[in-house]
Structures are given as C-alpha cells and as structure tokens.
C-alpha positions as a printed Julia matrix, in Angstrom:
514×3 Matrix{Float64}:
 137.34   2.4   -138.38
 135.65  -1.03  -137.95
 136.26  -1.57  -134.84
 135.83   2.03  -133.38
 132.15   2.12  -135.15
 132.04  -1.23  -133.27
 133.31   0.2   -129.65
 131.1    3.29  -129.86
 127.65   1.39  -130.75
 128.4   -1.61  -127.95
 129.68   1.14  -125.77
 126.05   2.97  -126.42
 124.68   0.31  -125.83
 126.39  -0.71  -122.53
 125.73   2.22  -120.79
 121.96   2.13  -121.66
 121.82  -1.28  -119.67
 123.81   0.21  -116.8
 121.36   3.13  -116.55
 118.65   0.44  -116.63
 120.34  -1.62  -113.66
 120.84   1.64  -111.22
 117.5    2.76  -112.08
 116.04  -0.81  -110.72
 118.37  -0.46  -107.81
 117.05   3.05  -107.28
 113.87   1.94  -107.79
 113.67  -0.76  -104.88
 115.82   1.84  -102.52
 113.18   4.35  -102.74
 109.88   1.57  -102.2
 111.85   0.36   -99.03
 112.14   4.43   -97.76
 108.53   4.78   -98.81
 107.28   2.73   -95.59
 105.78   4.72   -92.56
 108.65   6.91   -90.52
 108.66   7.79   -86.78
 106.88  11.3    -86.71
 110.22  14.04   -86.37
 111.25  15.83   -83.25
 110.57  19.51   -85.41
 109.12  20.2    -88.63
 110.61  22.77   -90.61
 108.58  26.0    -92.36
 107.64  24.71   -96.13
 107.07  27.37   -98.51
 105.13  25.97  -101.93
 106.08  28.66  -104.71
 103.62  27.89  -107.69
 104.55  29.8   -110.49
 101.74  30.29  -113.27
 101.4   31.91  -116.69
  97.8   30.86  -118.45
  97.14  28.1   -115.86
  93.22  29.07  -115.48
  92.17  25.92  -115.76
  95.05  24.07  -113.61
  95.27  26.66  -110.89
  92.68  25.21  -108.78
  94.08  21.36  -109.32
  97.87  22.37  -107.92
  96.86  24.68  -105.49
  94.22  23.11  -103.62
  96.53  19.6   -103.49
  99.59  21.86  -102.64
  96.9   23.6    -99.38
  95.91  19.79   -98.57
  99.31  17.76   -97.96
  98.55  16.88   -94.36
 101.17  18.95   -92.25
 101.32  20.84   -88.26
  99.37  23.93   -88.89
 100.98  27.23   -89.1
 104.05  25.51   -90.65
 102.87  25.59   -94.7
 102.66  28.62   -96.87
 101.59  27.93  -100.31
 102.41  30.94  -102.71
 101.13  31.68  -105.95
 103.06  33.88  -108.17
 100.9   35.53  -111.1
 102.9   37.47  -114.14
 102.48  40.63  -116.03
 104.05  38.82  -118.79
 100.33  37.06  -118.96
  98.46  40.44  -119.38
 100.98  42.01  -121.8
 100.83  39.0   -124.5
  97.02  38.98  -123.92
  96.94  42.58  -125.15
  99.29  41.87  -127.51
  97.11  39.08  -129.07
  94.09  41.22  -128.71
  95.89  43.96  -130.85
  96.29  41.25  -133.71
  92.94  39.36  -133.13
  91.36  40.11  -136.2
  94.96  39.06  -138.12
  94.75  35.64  -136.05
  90.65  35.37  -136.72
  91.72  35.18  -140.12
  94.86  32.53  -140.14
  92.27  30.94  -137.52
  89.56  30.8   -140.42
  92.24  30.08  -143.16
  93.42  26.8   -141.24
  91.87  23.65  -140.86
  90.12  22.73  -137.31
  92.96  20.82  -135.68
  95.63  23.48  -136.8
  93.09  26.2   -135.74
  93.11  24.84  -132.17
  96.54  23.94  -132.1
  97.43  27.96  -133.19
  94.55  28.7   -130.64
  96.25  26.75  -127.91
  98.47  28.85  -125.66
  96.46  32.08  -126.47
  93.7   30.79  -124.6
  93.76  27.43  -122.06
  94.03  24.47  -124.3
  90.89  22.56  -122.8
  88.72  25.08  -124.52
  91.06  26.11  -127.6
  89.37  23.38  -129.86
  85.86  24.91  -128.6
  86.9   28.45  -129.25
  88.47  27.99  -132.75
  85.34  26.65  -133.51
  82.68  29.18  -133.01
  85.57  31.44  -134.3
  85.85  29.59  -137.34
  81.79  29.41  -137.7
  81.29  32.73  -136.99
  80.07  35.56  -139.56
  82.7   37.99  -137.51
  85.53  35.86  -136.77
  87.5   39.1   -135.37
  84.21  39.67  -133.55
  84.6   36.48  -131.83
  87.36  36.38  -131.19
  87.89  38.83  -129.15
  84.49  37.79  -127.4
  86.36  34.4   -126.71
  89.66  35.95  -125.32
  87.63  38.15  -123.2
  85.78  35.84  -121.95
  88.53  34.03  -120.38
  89.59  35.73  -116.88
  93.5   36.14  -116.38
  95.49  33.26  -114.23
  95.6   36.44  -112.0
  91.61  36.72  -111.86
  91.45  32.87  -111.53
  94.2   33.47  -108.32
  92.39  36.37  -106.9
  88.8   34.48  -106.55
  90.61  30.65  -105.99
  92.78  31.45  -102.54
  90.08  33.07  -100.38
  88.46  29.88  -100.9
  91.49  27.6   -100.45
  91.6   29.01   -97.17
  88.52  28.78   -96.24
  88.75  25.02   -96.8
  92.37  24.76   -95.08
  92.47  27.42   -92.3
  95.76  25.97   -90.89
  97.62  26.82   -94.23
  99.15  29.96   -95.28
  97.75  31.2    -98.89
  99.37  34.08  -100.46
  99.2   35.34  -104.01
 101.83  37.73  -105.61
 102.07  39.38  -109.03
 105.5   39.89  -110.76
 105.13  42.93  -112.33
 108.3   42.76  -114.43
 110.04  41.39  -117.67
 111.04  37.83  -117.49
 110.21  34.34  -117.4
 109.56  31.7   -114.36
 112.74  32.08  -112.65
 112.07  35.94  -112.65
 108.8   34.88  -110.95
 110.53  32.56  -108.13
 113.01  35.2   -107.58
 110.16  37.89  -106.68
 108.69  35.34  -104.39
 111.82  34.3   -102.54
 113.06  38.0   -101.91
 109.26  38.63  -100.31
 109.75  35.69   -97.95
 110.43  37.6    -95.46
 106.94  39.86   -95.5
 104.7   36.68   -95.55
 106.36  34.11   -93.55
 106.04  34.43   -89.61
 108.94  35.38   -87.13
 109.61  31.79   -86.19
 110.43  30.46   -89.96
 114.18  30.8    -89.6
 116.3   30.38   -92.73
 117.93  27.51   -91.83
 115.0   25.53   -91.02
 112.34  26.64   -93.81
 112.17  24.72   -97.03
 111.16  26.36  -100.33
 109.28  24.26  -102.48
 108.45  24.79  -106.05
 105.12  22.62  -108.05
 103.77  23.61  -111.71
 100.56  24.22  -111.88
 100.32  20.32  -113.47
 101.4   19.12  -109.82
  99.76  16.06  -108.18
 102.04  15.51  -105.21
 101.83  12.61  -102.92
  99.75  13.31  -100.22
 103.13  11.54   -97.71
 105.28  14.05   -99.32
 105.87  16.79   -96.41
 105.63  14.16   -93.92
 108.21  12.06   -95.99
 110.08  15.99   -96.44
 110.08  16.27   -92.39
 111.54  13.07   -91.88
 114.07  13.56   -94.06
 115.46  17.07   -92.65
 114.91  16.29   -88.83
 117.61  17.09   -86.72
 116.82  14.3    -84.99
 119.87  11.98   -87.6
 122.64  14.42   -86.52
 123.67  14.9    -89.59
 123.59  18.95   -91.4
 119.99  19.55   -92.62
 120.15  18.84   -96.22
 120.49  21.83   -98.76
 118.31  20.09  -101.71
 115.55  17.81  -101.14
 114.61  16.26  -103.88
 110.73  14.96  -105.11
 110.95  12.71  -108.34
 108.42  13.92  -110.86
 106.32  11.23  -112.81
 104.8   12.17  -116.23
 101.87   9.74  -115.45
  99.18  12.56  -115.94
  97.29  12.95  -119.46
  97.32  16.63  -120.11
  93.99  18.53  -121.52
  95.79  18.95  -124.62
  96.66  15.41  -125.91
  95.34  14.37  -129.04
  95.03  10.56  -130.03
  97.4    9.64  -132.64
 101.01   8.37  -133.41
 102.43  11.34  -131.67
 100.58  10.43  -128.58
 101.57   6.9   -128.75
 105.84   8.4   -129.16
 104.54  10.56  -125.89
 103.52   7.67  -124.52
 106.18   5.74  -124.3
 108.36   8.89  -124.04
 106.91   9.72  -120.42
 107.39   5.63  -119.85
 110.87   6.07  -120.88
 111.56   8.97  -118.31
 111.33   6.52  -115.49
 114.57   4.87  -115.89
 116.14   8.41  -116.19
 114.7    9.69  -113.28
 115.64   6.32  -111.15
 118.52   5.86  -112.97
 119.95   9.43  -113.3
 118.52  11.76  -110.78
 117.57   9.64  -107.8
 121.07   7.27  -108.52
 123.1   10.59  -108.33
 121.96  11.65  -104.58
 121.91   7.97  -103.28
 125.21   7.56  -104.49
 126.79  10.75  -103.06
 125.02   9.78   -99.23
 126.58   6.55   -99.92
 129.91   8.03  -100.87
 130.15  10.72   -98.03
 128.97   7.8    -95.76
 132.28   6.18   -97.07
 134.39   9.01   -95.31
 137.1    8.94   -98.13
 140.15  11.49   -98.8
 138.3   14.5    -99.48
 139.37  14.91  -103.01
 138.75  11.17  -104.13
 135.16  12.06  -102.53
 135.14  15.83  -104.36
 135.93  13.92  -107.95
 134.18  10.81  -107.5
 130.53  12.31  -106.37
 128.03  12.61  -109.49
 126.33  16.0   -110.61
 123.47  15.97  -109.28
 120.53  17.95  -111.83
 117.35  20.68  -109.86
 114.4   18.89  -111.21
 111.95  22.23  -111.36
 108.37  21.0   -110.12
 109.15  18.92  -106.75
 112.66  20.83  -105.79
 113.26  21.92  -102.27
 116.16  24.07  -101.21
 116.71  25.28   -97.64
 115.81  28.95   -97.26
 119.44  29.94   -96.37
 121.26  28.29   -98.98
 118.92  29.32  -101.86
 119.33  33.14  -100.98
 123.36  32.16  -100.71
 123.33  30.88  -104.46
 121.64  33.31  -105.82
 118.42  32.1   -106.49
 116.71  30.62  -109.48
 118.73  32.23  -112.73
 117.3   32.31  -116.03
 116.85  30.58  -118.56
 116.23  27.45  -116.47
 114.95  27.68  -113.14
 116.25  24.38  -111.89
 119.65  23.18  -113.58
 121.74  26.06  -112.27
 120.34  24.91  -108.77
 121.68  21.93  -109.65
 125.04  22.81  -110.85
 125.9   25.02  -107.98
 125.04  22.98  -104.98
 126.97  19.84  -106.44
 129.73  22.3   -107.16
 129.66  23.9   -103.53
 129.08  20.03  -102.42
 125.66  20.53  -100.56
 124.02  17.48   -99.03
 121.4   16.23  -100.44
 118.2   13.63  -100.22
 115.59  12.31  -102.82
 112.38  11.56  -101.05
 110.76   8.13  -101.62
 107.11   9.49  -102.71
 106.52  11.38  -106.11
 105.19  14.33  -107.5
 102.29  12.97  -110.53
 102.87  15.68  -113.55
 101.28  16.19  -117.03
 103.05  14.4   -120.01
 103.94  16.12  -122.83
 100.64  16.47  -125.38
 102.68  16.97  -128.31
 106.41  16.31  -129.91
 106.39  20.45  -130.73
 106.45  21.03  -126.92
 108.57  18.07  -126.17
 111.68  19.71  -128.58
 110.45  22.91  -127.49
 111.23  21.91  -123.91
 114.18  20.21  -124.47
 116.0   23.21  -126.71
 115.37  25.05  -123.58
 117.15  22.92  -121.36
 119.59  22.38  -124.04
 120.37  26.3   -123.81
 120.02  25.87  -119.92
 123.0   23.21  -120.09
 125.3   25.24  -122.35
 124.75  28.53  -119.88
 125.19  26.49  -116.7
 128.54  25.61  -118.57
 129.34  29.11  -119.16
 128.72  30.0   -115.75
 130.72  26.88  -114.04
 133.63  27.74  -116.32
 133.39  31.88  -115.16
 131.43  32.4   -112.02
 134.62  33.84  -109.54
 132.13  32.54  -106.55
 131.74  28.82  -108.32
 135.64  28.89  -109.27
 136.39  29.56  -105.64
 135.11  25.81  -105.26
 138.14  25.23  -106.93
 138.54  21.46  -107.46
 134.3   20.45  -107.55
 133.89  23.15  -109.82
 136.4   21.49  -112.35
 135.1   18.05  -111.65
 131.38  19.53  -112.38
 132.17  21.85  -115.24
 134.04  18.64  -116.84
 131.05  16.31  -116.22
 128.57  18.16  -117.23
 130.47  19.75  -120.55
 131.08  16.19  -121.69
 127.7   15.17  -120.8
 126.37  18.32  -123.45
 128.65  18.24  -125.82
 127.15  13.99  -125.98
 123.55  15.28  -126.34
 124.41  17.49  -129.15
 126.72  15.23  -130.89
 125.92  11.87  -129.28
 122.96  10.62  -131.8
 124.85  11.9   -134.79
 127.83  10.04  -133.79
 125.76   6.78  -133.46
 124.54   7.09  -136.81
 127.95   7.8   -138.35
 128.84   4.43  -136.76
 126.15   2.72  -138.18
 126.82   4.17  -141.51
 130.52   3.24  -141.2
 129.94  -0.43  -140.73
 127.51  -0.5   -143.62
 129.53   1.19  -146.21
 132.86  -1.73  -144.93
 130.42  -4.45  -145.61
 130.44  -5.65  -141.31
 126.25  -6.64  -141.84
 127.39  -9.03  -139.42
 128.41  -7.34  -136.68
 125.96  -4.63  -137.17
 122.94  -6.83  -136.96
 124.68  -8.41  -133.89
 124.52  -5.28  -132.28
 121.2   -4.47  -133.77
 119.22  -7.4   -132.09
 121.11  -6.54  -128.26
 119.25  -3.08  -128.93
 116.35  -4.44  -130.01
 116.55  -6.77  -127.22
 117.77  -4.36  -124.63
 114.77  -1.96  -125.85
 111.95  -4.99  -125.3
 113.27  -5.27  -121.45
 113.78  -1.45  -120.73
 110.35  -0.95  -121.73
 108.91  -3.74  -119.75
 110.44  -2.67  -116.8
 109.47   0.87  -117.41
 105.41  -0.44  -117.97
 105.86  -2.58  -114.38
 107.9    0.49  -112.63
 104.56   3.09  -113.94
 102.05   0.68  -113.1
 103.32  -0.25  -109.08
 104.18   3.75  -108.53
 100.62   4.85  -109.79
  99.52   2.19  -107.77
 101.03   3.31  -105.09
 100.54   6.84  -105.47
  98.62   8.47  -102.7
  96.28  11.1   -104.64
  96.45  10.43  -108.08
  93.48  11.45  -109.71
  91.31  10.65  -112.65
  94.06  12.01  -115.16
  96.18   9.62  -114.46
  97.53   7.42  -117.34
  97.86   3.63  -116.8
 100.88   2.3   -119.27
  97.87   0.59  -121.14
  97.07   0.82  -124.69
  99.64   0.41  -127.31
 100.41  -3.11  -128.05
 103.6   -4.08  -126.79
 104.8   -4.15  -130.62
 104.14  -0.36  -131.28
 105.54   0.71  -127.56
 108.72  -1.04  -128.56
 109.24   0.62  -131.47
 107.89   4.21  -129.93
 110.56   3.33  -127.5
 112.88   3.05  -130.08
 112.08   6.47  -131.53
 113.14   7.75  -128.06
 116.66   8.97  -128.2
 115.91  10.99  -131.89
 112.98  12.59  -129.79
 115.78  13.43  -127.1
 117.54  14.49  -129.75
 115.23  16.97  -131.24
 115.85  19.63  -128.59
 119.72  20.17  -129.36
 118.82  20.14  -132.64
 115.74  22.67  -132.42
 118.3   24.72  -130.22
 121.06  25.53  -133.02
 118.04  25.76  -135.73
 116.96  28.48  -134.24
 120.44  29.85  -133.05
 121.26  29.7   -136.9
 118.28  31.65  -137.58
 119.68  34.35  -135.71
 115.95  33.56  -133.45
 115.68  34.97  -129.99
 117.87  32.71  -127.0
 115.23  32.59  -124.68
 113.01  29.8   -125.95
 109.44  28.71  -124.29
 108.07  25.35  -122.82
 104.79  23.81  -122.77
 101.57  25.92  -123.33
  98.74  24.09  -121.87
C-alpha cells in the first residue's frame, strides 16, 4: 500500500510538471505564429454569434469590439441572440418581488446584493439592494428598481442601429429566441437563420461561425490571424475548428476584495498552463502528428481529444450544420468531442480572446458542475450516438480518453488524499514530506511562470482595456498557497454536481450571473 500511495502522489505530481513543460512549449509556438502574416488570397464569411441573457451592461463592450476587428467589408456579420428565457424569469421575479424585498431587507448588505445579483446586472445590484433595503416600501422599490432596468433585448434593440452607424462595412443583426432552453438553444436558432441574413456569396464551406460572451475582449489581429489560418492559399482542407484561446485576465463588475478574490486570482493565473498546456498542446500536436503521415490507425489512437472552448470557437459553416450543432447542456464540449471523433482538422490561433474571471468561488463550482454534467453526457453520447459509432475506431479512442479523463476529475482529488492518508497512518513521514516539498516546489515555479506568461500576453494584447487585471497584488507567499488551493477549487464542481444529483435537484445547472 506504501508504495502505491507513493506511485500515485509522484505520479500526480509528474504529470503536473509535464503539463507545465507543454504549456511553455505551447506558449513560445503560439508568440512565434503571433508575428505579422502575408495578407490571404480570400477571406472567408465570419459570422460572430453573441449569445446574451442579462448582459445590459456588457452588451455594448462585446458587441462594439466584435463590429471593430479590422476585416474586408461585407465579409463580417456580428449576431446578437436575445432570449425569452430573460423576460419570463423577470416576470417571474416580479411575481415574488415583495417575497424577495423582504429576504432582501432580512439579509445583511453584502448578502442582499449578492441575492440581488443575477436578478438585476451585478454593477448596480449592491446600489439597488440598498435603496431597497432603506426604503419604507421595500416591495415598492423593488419593483421600481427591476423596472427600471431595460431587458438585454431593449439594450440590443437601441445598441445595433448605432453599432452600425459607427461600422457601416459590418453586418449587425439581432434575433430573439423565443423558446425554452439555455445558450446552446440560442446558437442553434441563430445558425438555422444563417441562411436569411448572410448574403448569396457566404458559401458553407468558406464561412466561419464564431461565438464571444458578452465578457469578450478579442484581439483586435484575431480575424486577420483567423484568415490566415483558413486560406486556401497552404493547400491543405480548410480547417473544421479554429480555435481562439480565452484569457481570464478581465476583473468582472462583480468581484469583491477578499480571500475569495485572492483563490480567483490565482485561479484565472492557474488557467494559463491549462489552456497552453491542454487545449492549445492538443491541436499543435495533432498538425504535428498528421504532418507525420503515419498508419492511419497509429495516427486515429495516438491524436489527443481536442475540448470546444465556448467564447472564441470557430467552426466552418458546413461542418457545424453536419454535427448537429451546439447540444445542450454545454455548448462547446460536444463540439469538441465530435470533431476529434470524426477527426476534423484543426488550428489554434496565436492571438487571444481577454474574458472576465470568475467574481466568486459560488460561480466558479457552479460553472464547473456544469461542465462536469457536460463531460458525463458527451460520454453518454460517444458511447451511443449510431452517427459517432460509425467513426468506429476514433470514437473508441475518444470515448476511452475522455471517460478516464472524468471518471479522474470526480475521483482524482479523493484518491490523492486517500494516498496521503495512507502514508500517514504506515508511519512513511519521510517519504511524504519528500513528496510534499517537490509540490510545494513544483507549485512556487508553476505559478511564476503563470505570473510571467499573464503579464507578456496582456502586454501583448492588442485591445485590452481598463478591466484588465495585471498578476499584481498578492504577495508571492499568499499566491502560492491560493495556488495550492487550486485543484480542491477544480474539484468543487464534480462535487457540487452529485450534491445536487443526490438531492434529486434539476440536471440542468447555471453558470455565471454577472
């Protein structure tokens, strides 16, 4: 027992430094692809989807830096896709106000706001709470306050005639779902309208559909960057996923100061070696691997799964409509899944997409159960799909990956622990604080190299605004150990997930409310 407590920890450990190396590699593969690149022969059709659900104050931010990425006019369509959803919980909440006037009044000011937050933008929750809190009608108020507020609709109706007023050249087109359903309910409304808003010359195969949240800062290089990178001027097939790295480098409205800020801190600090050393690794690796030209079934089994990363995704028209679309309950995994599965080519582009951290550790697990529940119904699907099975051999390979790489998230951290525990109840201090100085050593150099990685890509970040978020602050004591808090906060998703599965609580779980 020793010695497999031993194996699993050093193991652990291991891998984290691998992850650590490819992410540096990454890292310096993308900065050399970031320099200048011959203008392309053709530039495709890009369509921008922006889904948004109480984004009134954000709207304007994404959409307006969406409408001003330099690009050939007549060849960029930005789309905004309002929700019903919105307008239903809004009369919903205006049903209960004078029930939520009262917890509102009940509550002390930062819970009021926090309970406030997501029923009306979170910029002016603290505000509202407030005057509702102060008030001699508190229903009164309250409803004053939530009527007050226009709709993400309203705010879409007034914002695009403007837009295009200031960008004539671009496309601007708002739709409405008027359904049940959640974002990829949204995307799929857009997509199957395509056709209606997009001129006669945006063929399928070269038009690009890009999705941004409404926290989007993309670099202003990115469709020039995009072009490059699906010219037909390489002779290679034009490449089903494109793929724009997201950095959380972006203080939301919401964010409090406190210890859970600092955790969020370092947790959006953290992300950087996963998205060097996970996502961008993974599509590097497979160009370099079909580049190899090996048997196609060594090629088949030895290309890595390759994860849709939501805001900063862009699928070819054709294929998207050919998979099916975005699925629910995760917009962007399934993308993922079934592309690697059907063995679609695929490029990471060398500029990044500056997003909103998380503001607090309730919508960090909140958005990790979700993708939690994402990963175990991609599973599902891999394992029963008759279209993904008829991949035959990549299907296995990804359904195999990707089960083991769940079943680790869920169990992983508990396992770790039981390792731990295992060498301490056998008396093996020894080896235990052997292995507990590597991670405390590995830890101090991951998040150096995260702090130098966020400082030269803000740096170099064409666009970034006043929001963003040097890696300054904490004292290099407290970001190691809020980096060492990081895999529990990982953790907390799975966890949240079968909580609330336990509970018998609804499947369909939310993200962040900003």
């Amino acid at each position: 027992m020793t010695v497999a407590a031993l194996a699993v920890l050093w193991g652990v450990l291991l891998w984290g430094a691998l992850l650590s190396v490819r992410a540096a590699v990454a890292a310096r593969a993308l900065d050399r692809r970031r320099r200048p690149a011959p203008p392309p022969r053709a530039a495709p059709h890009v369509v921008l989807l922006v889904p948004a659900l109480r984004e009134q104050e954000l709207l304007g931010e994404v959409v307006r830096a969406a409408a001003g990425l330099p690009y050939p006019p007549g060849l960029l369509h930005v789309v905004v896709v309002t929700t019903e959803r919105e307008e239903r919980e809004r009369r919903a909440v205006l049903d209960r106000a004078a029930a939520l006037a009262a917890d509102l009044v009940a509550s002390g000011a930062r819970d009021a706001a926090a309970r406030l937050a997501g029923v009306v933008p979170s910029g002016l929750a603290a505000e509202a709470a407030r005057r509702t809190r102060a008030s001699a009608d508190p229903a009164g108020t309250l409803r004053a306050e939530l009527d007050a507020v226009p709709t993400t609709r309203e705010v879409a109706s007034a914002l695009l005639p403007e837009v295009a007023a200031e960008h004539p050249g671009v496309g601007l087109h708002h739709l409405h779902y008027p359904d049940e359903g959640a974002k990829s309910s949204q995307l799929v409304h857009a997509v199957e309208r395509l056709a209606d808003l997009l001129p006669p010359d945006a063929t399928p195969s070269f038009t690009y559909v890009g999705l941004y949240d409404a926290d989007a800062q993309p670099d202003l290089d990115t469709l020039t960057h995009l072009a490059a990178a699906v010219s037909p001027d390489g002779g290679g097939p034009a490449p089903d996923l494109v793929q724009q790295l997201p950095l959380q480098l972006r203080r939301p409205h919401a964010a409090r100061p406190g210890a859970a800020d600092v955790l969020l801190r370092a947790h959006a600090l953290a992300d950087l070696r996963r998205r060097a050393g996970v996502e961008a690794h993974r599509i590097l690796a497979r160009r370099r691997l079909r580049a190899a030209r090996l048997p196609a079934r060594v090629t088949a089994v030895a290309e890595p799964v390759v994860y849709g990363i939501g805001s900063g995704l862009f699928v070819r028209h054709d294929t998207l409509v050919a998979i099916g679309m975005y699925e629910e309950p995760v917009d962007d995994l399934l993308v993922g899944y079934k592309l690697s599965s059907a063995g679609a080519v695929m490029e990471v582009l060398p500029v990044f997409n500056l997003v909103d951290r998380y503001s607090g550790t309730a919508a960090l697990g909140k958005a990790y159960a979700l993708v939690a529940h994402g990963s175990l119904a991609g599973c599902r699907r891999l394992l029963t799909d008759p279209v993904l099975r008829a991949f035959r051999l990549r299907n296995t390979v990804v359904l195999v990956k990707e089960g083991l790489d769940t079943l680790w998230w869920f169990a992983g951290p508990a396992v770790v622990l039981a390792a731990a525990g295992t060498l301490v109840v056998r008396g093996a201090h020894g080896p235990l604080l052997a292995w507990a100085a590597a991670a405390c050593a590995y830890t101090v150099l991951h998040a150096w190299w995260c702090v130098r990685r966020a400082r030269h890509w803000l740096a170099g970040h064409r666009g970034a605004d006043a929001r963003a978020e040097p890696p300054d602050g904490p004292s290099p004591f407290v970001l190691g150990l809020a980096f060492l808090c990081q895999p529990l906060l990982h953790w907390a998703g799975p966890v949240r997930h079968v909580a609330r599965l336990l509970r018998g609580g609804p499947l369909v779980l939310g993200k962040t409310e900003r």
